[in-house]
Coordinates of C-alpha atoms in Angstrom, one line a residue:
Chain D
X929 CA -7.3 -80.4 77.5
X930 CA -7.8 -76.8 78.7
X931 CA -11.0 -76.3 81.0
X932 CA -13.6 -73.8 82.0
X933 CA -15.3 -74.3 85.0
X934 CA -18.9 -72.1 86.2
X935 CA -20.0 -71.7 89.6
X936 CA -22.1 -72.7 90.9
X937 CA -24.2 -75.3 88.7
X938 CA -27.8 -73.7 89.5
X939 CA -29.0 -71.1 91.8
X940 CA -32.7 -70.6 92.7
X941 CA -33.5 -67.3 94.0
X942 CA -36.2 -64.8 94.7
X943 CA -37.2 -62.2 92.7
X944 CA -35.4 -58.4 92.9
X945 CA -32.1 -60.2 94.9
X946 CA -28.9 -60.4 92.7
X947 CA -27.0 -63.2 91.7
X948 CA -23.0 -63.6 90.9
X949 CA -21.4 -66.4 88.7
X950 CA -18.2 -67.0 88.3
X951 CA -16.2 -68.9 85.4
X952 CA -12.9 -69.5 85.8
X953 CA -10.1 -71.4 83.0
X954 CA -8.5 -73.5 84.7
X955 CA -5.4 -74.4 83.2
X956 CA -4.7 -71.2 80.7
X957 CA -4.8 -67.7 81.2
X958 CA -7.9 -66.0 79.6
X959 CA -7.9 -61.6 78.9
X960 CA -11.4 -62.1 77.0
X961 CA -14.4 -64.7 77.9
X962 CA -17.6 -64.4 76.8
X963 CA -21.1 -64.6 78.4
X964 CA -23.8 -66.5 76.7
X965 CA -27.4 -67.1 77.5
X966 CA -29.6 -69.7 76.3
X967 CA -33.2 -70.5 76.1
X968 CA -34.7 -73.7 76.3
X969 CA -34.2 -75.5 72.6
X970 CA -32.7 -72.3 71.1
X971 CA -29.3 -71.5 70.5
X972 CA -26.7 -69.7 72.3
X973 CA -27.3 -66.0 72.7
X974 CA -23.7 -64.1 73.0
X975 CA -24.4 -61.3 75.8
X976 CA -21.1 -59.9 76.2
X977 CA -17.4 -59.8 76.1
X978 CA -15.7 -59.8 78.9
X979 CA -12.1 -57.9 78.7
X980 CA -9.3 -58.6 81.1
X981 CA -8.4 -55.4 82.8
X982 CA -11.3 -53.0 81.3
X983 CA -14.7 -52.7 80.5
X984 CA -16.8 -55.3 79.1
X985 CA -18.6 -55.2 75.6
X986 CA -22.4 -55.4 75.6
X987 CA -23.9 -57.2 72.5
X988 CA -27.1 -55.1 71.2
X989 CA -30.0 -55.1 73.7
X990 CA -28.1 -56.1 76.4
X991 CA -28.9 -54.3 79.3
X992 CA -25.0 -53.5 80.9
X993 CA -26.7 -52.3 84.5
X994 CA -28.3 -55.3 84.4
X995 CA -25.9 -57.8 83.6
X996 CA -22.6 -56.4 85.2
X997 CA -19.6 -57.7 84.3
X998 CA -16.2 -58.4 86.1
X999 CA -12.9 -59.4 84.6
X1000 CA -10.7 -59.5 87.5
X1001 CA -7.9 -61.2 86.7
X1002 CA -6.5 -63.6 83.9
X1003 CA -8.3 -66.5 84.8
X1004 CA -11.5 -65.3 86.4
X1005 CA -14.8 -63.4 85.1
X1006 CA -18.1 -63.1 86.9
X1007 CA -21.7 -62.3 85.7
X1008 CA -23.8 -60.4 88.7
X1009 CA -27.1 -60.5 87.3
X1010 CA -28.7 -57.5 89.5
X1011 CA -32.4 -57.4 90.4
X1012 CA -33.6 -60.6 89.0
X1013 CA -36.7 -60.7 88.1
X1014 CA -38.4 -64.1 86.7
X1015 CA -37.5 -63.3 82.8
X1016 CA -33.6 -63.4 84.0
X1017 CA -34.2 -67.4 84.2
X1018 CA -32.2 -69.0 81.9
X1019 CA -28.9 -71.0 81.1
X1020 CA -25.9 -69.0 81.4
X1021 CA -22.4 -70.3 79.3
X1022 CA -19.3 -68.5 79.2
X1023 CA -16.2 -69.3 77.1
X1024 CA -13.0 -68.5 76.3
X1025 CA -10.4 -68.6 73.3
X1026 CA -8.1 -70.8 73.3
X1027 CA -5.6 -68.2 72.9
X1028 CA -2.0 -68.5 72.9
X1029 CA -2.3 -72.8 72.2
X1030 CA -0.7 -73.0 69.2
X1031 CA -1.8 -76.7 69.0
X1032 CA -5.9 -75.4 69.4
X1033 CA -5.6 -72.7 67.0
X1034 CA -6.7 -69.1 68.8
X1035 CA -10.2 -69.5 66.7
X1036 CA -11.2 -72.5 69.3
X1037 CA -13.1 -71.7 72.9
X1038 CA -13.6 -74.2 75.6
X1039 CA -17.1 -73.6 77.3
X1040 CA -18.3 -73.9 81.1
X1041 CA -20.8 -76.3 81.7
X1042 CA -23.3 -73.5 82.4
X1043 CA -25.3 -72.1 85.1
X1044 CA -29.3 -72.4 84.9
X1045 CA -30.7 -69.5 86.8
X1046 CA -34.4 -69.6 88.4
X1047 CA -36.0 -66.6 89.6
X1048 CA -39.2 -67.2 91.9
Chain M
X458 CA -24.0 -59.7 57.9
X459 CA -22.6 -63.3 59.4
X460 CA -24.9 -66.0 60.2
X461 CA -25.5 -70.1 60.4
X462 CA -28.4 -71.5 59.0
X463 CA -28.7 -75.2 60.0
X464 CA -31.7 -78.1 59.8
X465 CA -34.2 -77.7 62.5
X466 CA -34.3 -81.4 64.7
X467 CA -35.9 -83.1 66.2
X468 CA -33.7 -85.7 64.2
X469 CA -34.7 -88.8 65.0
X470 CA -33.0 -92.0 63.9
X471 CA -32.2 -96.0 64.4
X472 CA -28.9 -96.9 65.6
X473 CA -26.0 -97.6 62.7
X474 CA -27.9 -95.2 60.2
X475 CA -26.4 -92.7 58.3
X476 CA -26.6 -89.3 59.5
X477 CA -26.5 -85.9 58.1
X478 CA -27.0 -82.6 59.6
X479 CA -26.7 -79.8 57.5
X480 CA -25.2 -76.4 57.6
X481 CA -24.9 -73.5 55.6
X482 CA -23.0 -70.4 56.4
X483 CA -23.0 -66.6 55.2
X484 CA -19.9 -64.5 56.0
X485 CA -17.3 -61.9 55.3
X486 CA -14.2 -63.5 54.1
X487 CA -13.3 -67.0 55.0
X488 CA -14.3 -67.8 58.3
X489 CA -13.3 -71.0 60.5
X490 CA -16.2 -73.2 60.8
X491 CA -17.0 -75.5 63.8
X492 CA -19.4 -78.3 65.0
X493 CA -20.3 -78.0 68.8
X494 CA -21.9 -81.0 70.7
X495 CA -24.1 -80.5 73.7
X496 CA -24.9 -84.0 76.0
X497 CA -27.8 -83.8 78.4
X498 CA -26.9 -81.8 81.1
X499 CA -23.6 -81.1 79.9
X500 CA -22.0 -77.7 78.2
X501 CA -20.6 -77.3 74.9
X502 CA -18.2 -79.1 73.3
X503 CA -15.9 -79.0 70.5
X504 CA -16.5 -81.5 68.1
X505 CA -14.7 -80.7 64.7
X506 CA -13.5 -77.5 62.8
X507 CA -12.2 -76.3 59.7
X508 CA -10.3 -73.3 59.0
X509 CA -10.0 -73.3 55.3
X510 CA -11.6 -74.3 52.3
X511 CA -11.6 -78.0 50.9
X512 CA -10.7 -78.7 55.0
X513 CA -12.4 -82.0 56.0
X514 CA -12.6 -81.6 60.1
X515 CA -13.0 -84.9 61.9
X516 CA -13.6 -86.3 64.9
X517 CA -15.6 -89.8 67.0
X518 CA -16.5 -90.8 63.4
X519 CA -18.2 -87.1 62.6
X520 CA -16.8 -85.3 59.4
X521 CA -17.6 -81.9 57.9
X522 CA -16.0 -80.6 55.3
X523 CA -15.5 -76.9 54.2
X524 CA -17.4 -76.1 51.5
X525 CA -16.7 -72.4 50.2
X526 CA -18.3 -72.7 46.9
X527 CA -21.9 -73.7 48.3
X528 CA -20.9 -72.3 51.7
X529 CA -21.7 -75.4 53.4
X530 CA -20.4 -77.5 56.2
X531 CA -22.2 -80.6 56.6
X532 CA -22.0 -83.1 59.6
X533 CA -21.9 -86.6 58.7
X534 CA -21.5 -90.1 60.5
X535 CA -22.0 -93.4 58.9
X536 CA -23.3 -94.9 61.5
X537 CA -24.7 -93.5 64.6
X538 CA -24.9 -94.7 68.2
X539 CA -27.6 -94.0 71.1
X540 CA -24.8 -92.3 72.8
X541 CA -24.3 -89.8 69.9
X542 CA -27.8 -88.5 71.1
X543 CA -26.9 -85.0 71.7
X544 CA -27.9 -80.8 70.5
X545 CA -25.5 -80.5 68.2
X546 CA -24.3 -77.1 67.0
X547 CA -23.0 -75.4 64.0
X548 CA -20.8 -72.0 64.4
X549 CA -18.7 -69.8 62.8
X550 CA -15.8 -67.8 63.8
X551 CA -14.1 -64.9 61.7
X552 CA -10.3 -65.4 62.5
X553 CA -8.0 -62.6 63.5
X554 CA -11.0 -60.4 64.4
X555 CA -12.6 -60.3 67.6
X556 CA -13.1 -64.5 68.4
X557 CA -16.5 -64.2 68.8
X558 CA -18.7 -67.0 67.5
X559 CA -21.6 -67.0 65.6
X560 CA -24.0 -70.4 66.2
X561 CA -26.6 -71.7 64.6
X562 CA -29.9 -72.7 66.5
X563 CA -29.2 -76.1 66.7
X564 CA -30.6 -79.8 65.6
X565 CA -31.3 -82.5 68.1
X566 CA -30.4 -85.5 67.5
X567 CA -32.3 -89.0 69.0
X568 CA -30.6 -92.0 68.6
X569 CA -33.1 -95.0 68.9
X570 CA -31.7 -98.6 70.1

């Protein structure tokens, strides 16, 4: 089945540095993903939607200089989380529709395993 | 506006009971539902959907089924293993809109020996 991969895993960093993760579909070609965060025993917050070729889509009260966004090319997005600071720690998902697998259905998104982020 | 309301865990239960988790949805026209599984240290996977009413999605034993006129969509397994212990997650999607999804929060499920 189609897969999305995130790199890295984890990243451990110090505070005010800025961090870049990738996700990446492996075996389909992608125009949107999406970027999630998630807090320990909550749900999956969506942050954004990332658009193949133009500017991303901020979800309310996401900040977009904060969280910048980067849909280079059909199969790749990244997440630069600028100036970290120790609230930025978290789990971040991305996804993307299954889009153009008739045998899926478009509805359907394969997830990355996530990247946890830990700011010192 | 669109949402998914689903039982708070911990669930905790004895392997080969019956297991429900439930799931109730509010939306603008008729959605596709899904159940999403999360293994320790792993990232979300698809479990089961349904795109219609009446729909029964099913999948490693686990069935919903779409339930417009209470707006429900259930997970159930007759009889659960320890390796079904898992955050399991309910979500919706409106179709031929924007493919975002909407989840719930969430029920974790513990599967005692």
């Amino acid at each position: 089945g189609a897969v999305v991969s995130q790199h890295p895993s984890w990243v451990i960093c110090k505070s005010g540095t800025s961090v870049k993760i990738e996700c990446r579909s492996l075996d389909f070609q992608a125009t949107t993903m999406f970027w999630y965060r998630q807090f320990p025993k909550q749900s999956l917050m969506l942050m954004a939607t990332s658009n193949e070729g133009s500017k991303a889509t901020y979800e309310q009260g996401v900040e977009k200089d904060k969280f910048l966004i980067n849909h280079a090319s059909l199969t790749l997005s990244t997440l630069t989380v600028t100036s970290a600071h120790p609230e930025d720690s978290s789990f971040y998902i991305c996804s993307a529709p299954a889009a153009g697998q008739r045998s899926v259905g478009r509805e359907t998104q394969y997830f990355g395993p996530g990247t946890r982020l830990l700011v010192l | 506006g669109n949402s998914v309301t689903q039982m708070e865990g911990p669930v905790t239960l004895s392997e080969e009971a019956f297991l429900t988790i439930n799931c109730t949805y509010t939306a603008t026209g008729y959605p596709s539902l899904f159940w999403y599984v999360q293994y320790p240290g792993e990232g979300l996977q698809l479990l089961l959907k349904a795109t219609k009413a009446d729909d029964k999605g099913s999948n490693k034993g686990f069935e919903a089924t779409y339930r417009k006129e209470t707006t429900s969509f259930h997970l159930e397994k007759g009889s659960v293993q320890v390796s079904d212990s898992a955050v399991y997650f309910c979500a919706l999607s409106r179709k031929n809109r924007d493919d975002k999804i909407i989840f719930g929060k969430g029920t974790r499920l513990h599967i005692l020996p």
